PDB file of C-alpha atoms in Angstrom:
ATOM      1  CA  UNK A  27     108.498 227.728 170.389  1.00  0.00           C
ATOM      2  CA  UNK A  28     104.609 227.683 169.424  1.00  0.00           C
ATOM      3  CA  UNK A  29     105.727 226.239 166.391  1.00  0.00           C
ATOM      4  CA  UNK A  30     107.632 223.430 168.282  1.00  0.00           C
ATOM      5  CA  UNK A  31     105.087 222.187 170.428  1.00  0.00           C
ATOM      6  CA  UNK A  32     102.608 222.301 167.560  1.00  0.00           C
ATOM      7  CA  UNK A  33     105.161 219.892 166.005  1.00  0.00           C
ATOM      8  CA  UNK A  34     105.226 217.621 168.922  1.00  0.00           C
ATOM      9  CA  UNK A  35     101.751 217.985 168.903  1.00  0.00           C
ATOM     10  CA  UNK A  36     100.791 216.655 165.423  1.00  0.00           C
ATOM     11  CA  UNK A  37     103.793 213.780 166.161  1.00  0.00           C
ATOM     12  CA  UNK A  38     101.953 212.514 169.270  1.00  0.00           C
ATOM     13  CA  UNK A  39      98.761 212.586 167.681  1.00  0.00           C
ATOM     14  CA  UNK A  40      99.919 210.350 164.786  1.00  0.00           C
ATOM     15  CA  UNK A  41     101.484 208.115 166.903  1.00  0.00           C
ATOM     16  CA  UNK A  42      98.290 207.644 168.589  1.00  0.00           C
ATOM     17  CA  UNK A  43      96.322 206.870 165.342  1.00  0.00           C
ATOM     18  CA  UNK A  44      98.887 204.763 164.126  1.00  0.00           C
ATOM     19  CA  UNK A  45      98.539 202.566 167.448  1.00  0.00           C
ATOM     20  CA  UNK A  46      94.732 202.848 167.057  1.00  0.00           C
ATOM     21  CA  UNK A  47      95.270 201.408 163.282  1.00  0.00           C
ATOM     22  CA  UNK A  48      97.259 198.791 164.421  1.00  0.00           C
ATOM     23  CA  UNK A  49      94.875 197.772 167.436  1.00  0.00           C
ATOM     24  CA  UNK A  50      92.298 197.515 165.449  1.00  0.00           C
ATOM     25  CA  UNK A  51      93.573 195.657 162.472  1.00  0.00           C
ATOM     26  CA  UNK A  52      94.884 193.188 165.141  1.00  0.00           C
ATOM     27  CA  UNK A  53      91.292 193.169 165.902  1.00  0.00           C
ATOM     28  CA  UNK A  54      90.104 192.422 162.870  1.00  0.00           C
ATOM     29  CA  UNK A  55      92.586 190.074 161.864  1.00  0.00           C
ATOM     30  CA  UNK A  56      91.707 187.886 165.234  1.00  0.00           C
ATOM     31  CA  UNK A  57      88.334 188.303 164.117  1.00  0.00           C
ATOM     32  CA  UNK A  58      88.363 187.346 160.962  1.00  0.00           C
ATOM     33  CA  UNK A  59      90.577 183.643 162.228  1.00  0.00           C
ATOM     34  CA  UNK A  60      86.860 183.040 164.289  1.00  0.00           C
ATOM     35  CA  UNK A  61      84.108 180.901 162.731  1.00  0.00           C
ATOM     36  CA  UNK A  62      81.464 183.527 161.979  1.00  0.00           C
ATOM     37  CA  UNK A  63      78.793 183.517 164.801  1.00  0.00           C
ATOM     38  CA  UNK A  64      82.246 183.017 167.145  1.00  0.00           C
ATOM     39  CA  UNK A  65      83.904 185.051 169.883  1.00  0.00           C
ATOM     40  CA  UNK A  66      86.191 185.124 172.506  1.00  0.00           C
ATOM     41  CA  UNK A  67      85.111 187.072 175.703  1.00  0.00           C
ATOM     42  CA  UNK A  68      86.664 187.337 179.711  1.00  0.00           C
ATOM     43  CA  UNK A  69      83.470 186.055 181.987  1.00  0.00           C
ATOM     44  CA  UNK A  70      83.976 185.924 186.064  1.00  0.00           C
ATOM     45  CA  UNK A  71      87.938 186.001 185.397  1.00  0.00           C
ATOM     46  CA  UNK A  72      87.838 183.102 183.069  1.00  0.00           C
ATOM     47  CA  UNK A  73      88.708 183.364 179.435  1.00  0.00           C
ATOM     48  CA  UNK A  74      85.513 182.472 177.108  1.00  0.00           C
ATOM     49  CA  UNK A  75      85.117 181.548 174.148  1.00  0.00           C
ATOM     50  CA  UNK A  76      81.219 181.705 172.938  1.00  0.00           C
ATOM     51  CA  UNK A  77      79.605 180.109 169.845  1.00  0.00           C
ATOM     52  CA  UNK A  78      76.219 179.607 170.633  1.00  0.00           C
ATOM     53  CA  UNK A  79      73.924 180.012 167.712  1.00  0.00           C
ATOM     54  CA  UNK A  80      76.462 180.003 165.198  1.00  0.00           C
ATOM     55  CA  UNK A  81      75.358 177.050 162.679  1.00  0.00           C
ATOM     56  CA  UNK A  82      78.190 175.206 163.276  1.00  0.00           C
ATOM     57  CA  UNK A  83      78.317 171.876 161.743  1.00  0.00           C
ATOM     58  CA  UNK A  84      81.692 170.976 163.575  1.00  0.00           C
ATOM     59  CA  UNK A  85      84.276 171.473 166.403  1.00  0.00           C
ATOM     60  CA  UNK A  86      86.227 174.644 165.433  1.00  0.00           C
ATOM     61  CA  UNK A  87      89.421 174.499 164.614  1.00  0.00           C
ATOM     62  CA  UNK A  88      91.000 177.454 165.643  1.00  0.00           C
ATOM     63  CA  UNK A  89      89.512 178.142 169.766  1.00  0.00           C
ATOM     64  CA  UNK A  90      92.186 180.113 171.737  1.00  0.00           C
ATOM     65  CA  UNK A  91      94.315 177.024 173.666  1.00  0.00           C
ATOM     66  CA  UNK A  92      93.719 179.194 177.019  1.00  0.00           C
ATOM     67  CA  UNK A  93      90.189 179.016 176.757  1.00  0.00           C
ATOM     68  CA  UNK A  94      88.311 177.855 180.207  1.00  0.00           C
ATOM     69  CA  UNK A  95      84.656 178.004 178.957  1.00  0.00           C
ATOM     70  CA  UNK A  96      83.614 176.782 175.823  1.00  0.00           C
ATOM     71  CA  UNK A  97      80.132 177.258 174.503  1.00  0.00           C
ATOM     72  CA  UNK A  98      79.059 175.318 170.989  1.00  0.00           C
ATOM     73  CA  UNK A  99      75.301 174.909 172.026  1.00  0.00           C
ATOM     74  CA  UNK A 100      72.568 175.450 169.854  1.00  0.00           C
ATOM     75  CA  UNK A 101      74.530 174.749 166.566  1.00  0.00           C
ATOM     76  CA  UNK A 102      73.840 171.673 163.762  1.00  0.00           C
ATOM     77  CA  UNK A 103      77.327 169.366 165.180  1.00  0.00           C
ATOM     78  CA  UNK A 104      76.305 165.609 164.273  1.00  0.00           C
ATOM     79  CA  UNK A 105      79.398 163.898 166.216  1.00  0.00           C
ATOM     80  CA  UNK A 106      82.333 164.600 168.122  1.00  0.00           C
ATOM     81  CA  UNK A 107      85.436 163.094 166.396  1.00  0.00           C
ATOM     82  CA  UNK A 108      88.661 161.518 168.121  1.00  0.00           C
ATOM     83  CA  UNK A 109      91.069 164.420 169.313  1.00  0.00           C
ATOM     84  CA  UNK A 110      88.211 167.035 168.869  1.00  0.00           C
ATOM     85  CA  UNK A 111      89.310 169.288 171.759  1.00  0.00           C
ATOM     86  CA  UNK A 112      92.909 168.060 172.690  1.00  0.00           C
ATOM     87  CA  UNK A 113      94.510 171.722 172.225  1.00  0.00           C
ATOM     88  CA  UNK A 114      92.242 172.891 175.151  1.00  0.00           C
ATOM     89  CA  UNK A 115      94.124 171.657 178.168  1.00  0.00           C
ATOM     90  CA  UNK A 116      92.413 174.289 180.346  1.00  0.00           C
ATOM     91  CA  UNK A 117      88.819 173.973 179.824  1.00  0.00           C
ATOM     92  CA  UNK A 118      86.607 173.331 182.714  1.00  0.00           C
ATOM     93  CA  UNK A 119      83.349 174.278 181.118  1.00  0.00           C
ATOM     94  CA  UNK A 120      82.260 172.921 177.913  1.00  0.00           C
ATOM     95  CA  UNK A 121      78.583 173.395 176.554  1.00  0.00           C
ATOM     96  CA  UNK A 122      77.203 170.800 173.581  1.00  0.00           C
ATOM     97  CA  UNK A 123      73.492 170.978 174.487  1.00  0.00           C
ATOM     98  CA  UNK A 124      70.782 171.467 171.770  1.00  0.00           C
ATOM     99  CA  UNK A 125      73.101 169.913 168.713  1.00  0.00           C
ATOM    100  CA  UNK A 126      72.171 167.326 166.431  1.00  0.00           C
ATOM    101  CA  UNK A 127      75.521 165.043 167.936  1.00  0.00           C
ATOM    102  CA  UNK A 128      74.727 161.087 167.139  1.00  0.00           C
ATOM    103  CA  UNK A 129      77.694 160.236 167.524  1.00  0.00           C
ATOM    104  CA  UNK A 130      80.447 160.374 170.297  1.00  0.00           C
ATOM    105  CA  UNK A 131      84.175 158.471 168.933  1.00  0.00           C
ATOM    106  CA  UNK A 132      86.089 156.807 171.862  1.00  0.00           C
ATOM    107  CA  UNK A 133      89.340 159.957 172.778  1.00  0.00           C
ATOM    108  CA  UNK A 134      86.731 162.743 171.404  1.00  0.00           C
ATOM    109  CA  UNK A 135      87.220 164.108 175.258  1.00  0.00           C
ATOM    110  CA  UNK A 136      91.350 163.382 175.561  1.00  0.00           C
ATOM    111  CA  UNK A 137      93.003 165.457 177.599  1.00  0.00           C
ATOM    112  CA  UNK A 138      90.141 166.868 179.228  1.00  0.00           C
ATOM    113  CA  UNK A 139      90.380 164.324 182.282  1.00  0.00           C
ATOM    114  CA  UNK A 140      91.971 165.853 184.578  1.00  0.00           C
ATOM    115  CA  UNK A 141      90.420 169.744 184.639  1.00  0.00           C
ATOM    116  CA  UNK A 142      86.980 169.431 183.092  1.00  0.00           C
ATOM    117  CA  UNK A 143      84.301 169.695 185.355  1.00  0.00           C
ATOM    118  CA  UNK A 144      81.596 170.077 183.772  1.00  0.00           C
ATOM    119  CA  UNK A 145      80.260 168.758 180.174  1.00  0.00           C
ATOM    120  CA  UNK A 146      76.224 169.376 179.127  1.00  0.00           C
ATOM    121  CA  UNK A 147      75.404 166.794 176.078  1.00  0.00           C
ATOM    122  CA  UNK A 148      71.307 167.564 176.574  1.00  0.00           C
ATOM    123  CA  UNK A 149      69.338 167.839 174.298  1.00  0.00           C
ATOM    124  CA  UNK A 150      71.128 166.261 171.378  1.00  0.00           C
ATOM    125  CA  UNK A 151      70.505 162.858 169.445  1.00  0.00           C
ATOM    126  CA  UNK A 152      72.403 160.290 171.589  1.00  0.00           C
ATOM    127  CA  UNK A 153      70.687 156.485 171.464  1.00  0.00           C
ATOM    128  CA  UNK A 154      73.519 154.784 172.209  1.00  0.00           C
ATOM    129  CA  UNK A 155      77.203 155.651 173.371  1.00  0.00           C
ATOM    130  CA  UNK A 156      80.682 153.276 174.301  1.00  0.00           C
ATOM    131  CA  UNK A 157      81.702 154.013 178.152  1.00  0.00           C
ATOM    132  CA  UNK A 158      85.015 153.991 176.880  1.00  0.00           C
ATOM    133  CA  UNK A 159      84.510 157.723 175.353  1.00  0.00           C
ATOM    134  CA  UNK A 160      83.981 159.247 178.901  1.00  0.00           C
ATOM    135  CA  UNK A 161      87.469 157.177 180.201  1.00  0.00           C
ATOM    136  CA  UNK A 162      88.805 159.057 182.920  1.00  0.00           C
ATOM    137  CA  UNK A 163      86.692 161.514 183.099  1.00  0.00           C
ATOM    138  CA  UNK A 164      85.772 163.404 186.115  1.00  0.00           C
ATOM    139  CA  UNK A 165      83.471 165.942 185.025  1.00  0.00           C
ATOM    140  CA  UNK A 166      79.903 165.867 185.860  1.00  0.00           C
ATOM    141  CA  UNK A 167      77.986 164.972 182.357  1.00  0.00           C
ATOM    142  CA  UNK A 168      74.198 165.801 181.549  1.00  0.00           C
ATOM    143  CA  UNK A 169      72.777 163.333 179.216  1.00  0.00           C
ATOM    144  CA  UNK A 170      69.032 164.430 179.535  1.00  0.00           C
ATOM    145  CA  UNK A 171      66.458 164.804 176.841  1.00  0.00           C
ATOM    146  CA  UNK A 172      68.319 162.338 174.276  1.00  0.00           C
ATOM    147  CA  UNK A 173      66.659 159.341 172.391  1.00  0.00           C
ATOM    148  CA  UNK A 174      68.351 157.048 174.563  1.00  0.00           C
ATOM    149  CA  UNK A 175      67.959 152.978 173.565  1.00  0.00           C
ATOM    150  CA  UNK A 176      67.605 151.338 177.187  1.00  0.00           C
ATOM    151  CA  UNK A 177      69.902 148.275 177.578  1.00  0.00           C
ATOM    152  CA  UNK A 178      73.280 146.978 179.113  1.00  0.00           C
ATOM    153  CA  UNK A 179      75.542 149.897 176.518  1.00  0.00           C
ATOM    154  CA  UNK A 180      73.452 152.765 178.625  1.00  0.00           C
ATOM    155  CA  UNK A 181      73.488 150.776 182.085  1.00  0.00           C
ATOM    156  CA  UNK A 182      77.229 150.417 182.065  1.00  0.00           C
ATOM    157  CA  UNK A 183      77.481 154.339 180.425  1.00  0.00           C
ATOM    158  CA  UNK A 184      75.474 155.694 183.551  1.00  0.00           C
ATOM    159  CA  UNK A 185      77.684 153.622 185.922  1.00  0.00           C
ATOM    160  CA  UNK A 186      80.974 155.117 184.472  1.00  0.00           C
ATOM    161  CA  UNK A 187      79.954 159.003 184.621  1.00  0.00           C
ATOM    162  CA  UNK A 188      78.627 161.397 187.013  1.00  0.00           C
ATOM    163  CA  UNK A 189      75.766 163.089 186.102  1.00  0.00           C
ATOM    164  CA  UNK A 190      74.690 166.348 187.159  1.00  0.00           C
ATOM    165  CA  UNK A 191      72.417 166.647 190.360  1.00  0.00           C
ATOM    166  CA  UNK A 192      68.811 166.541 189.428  1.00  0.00           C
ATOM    167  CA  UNK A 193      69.608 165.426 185.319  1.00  0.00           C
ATOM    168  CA  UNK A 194      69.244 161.864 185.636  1.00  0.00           C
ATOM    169  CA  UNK A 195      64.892 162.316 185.510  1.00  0.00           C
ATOM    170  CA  UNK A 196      65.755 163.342 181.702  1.00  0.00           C
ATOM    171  CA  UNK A 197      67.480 160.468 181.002  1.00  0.00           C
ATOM    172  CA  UNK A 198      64.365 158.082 179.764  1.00  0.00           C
ATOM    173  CA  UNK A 199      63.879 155.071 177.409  1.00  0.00           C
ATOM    174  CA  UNK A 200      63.023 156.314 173.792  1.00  0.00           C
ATOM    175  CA  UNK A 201      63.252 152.846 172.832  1.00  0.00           C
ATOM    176  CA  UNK A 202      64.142 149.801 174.968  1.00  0.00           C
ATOM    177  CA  UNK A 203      65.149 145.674 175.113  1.00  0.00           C
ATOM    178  CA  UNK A 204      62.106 145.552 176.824  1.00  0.00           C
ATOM    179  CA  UNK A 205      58.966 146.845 175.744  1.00  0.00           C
ATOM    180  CA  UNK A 206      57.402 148.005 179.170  1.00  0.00           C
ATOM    181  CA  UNK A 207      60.290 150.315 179.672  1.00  0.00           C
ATOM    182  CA  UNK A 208      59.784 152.988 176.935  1.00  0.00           C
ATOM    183  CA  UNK A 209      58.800 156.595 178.196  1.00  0.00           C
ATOM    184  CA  UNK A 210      60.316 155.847 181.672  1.00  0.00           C
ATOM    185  CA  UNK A 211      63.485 157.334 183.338  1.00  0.00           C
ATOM    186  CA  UNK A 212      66.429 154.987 182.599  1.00  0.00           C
ATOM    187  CA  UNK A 213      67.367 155.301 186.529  1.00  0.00           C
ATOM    188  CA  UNK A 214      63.844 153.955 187.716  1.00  0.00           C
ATOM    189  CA  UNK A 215      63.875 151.199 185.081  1.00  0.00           C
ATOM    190  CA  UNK A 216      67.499 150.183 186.411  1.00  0.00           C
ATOM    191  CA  UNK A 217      65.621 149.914 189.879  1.00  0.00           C
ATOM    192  CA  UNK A 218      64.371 146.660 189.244  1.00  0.00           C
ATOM    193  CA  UNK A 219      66.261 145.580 185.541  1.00  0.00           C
ATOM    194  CA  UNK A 220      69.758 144.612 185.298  1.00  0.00           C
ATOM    195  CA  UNK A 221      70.198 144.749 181.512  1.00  0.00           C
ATOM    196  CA  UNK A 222      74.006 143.145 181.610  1.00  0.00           C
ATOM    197  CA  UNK A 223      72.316 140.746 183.585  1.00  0.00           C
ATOM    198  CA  UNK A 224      69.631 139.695 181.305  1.00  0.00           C
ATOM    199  CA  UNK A 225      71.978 139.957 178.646  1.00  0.00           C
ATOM    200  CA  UNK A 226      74.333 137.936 180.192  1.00  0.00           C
ATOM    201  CA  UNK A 227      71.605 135.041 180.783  1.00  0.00           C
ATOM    202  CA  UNK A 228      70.823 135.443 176.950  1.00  0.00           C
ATOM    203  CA  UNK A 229      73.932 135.232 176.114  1.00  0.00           C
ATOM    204  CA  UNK A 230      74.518 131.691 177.976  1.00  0.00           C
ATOM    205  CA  UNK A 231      71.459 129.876 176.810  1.00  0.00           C
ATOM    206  CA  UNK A 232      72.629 130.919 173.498  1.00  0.00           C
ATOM    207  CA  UNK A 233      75.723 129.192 173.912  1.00  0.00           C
ATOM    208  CA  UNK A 234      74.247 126.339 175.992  1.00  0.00           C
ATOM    209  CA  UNK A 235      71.045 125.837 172.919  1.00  0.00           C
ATOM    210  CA  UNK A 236      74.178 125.593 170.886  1.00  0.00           C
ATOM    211  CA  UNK A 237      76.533 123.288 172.610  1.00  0.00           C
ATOM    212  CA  UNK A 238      73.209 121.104 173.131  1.00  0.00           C
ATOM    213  CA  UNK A 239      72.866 121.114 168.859  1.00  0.00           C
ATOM    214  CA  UNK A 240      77.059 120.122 168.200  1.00  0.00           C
ATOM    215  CA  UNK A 241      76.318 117.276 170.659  1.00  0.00           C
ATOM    216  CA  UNK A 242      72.927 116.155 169.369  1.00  0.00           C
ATOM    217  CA  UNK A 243      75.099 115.965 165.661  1.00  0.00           C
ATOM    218  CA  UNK A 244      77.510 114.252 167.383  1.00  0.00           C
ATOM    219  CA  UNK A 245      75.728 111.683 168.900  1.00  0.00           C
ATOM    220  CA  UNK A 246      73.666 111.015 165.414  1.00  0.00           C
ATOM    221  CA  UNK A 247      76.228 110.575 163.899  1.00  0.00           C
ATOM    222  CA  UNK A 248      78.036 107.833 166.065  1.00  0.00           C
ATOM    223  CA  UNK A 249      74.444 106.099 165.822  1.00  0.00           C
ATOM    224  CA  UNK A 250      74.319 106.116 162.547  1.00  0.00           C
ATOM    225  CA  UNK A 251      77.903 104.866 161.862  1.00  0.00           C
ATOM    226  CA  UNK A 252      77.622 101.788 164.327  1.00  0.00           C
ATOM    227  CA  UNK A 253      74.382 100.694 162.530  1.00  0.00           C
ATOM    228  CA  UNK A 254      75.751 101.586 159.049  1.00  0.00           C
ATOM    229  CA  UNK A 255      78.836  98.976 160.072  1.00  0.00           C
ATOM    230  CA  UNK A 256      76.403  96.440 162.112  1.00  0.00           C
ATOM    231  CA  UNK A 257      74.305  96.277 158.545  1.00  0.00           C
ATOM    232  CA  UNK A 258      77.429  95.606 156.346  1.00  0.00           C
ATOM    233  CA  UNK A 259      78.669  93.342 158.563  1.00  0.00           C
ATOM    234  CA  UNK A 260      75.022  91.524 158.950  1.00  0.00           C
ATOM    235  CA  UNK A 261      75.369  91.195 154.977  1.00  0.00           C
ATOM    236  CA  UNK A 262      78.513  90.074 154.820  1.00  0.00           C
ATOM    237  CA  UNK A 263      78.197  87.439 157.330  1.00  0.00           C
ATOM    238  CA  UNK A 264      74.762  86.104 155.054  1.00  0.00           C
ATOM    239  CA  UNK A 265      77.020  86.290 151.534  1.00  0.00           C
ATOM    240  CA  UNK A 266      79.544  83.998 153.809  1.00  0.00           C
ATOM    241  CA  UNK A 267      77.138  81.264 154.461  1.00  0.00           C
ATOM    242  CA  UNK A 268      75.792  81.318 151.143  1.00  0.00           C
ATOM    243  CA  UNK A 269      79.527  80.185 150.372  1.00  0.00           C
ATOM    244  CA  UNK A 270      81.177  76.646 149.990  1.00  0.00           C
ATOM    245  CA  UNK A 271      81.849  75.991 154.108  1.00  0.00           C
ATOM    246  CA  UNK A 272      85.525  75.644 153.831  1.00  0.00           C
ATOM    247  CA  UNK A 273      85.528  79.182 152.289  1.00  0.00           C
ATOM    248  CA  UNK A 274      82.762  80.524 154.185  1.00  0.00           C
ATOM    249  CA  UNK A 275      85.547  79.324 157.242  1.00  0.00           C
ATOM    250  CA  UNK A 276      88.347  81.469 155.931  1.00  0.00           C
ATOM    251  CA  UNK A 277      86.444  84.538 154.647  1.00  0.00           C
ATOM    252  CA  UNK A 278      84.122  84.499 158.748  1.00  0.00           C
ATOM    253  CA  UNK A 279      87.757  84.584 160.358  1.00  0.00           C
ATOM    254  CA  UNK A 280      88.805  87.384 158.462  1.00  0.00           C
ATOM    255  CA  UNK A 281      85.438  89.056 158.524  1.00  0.00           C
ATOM    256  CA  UNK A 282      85.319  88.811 162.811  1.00  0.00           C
ATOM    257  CA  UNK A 283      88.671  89.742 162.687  1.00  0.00           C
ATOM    258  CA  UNK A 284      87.514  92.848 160.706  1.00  0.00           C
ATOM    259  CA  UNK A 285      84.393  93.350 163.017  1.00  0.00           C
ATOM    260  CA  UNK A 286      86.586  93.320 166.078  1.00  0.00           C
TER     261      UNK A 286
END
């Protein structure tokens, strides 16, 4: 009987080990599928997936699809490509701060519209970005401490997100359409300055400077072909009297015929 149990003994013990083994190479294996610097985590009851610090220099690839919190701040990421986090159709948190991003393509965010509520783009290299890449997006977006370029692309950009509560003060004219406005907070410039508008104005004395030009040419031109004709038709009529007069008749008929 001792012998028995010490049978059963050993048998449960290496069953144990074995599940340990295989835990733990599942582990490892899951691991090892993880950019380096990259980890998935469980933080308030929502599934995490962390890579702060991690040197990216893009979006990963493989980020569990059930992820709600994603964090890729502090890393070297230049731009955010079309598509760049449409396998993540749960994620409500999503972290790009402190990047080098330059660049954002229109659909980098599809298929975050609709549960995404919060994106932080601080602290990256942003001068200029289409509305059209925040379509449909509900989220509430920080754009702060970027080397935003101050004109209509930015104006209509502000109007189409909604920033975070308190972030808009970061948000200030590195550069500008207007000298005066560089080193001061995009929303107090907009205060006064309606870039579309002044673009818009631009825009229509540009066309009207050049409408004025096609109908200056136009106008020297007919000048210049009624005098051209008034001049050959002054020298013909002088050849004509220098002519016999019974031939000078004929060929001033046909000439005021011509004229006419």
């Amino acid at each position: 009987m001792p012998a028995a149990e010490g049978v059963l003994l050993r048998s449960v013990t290496m069953w144990l080990l074995l599940q340990s083994l295989l835990l733990l190479a599942s582990c490892l294996c899951s691991a090892a599928a993880f950019p380096k610097g990259c980890y998935p985590s469980e933080e308030e009851g929502l599934k995490t997936f962390r890579c702060s610090h991690a040197r990216l220099t893009e979006v990963p690839r493989d980020i569990p699809n059930d992820t709600n919190k994603l964090f890729l701040d502090s890393n070297r990421i230049p731009f955010l490509p079309r598509d760049a986090f449409r396998d993540l159709p749960l994620l409500l948190e999503l972290d790009l701060s402190h990047n080098a991003i330059a660049s954002v393509e229109s659909g980098a965010f599809r298929g975050l519209a609709e549960h995404l509520h919060s994106l932080d783009l601080s602290s990256n290299r942003l001068v200029s970005v289409s509305k059209d890449a925040f379509n449909n997006l509900k989220a509430k977006v920080n754009f702060s401490n970027n080397p935003w370029l101050c004109d209509c692309r930015l104006q209509e950009l502000i109007r189409t997100v909604d920033l975070v509560a308190g972030s808009s003060g970061g948000i200030v004219c590195h550069s500008s359409t207007q000298e005066e406005h560089v080193g001061k907070a995009f929303l107090q410039v907009i205060a006064d300055t309606d870039f579309c508008n002044v673009y818009k104005k631009t825009t229509d004395i540009a066309m009207l400077v050049t409408m004025f030009g096609w109908f200056a040419m136009v106008i020297s031109y007919l000048v210049y072909y009624v005098r051209q004709n008034q001049e050959d038709a002054r020298r013909h009529l002088e050849y004509l009297k220098s002519l016999p007069s019974k031939q000078r008749r004929s060929e001033e008929s046909s000439t005021i015929s011509t004229v006419v």
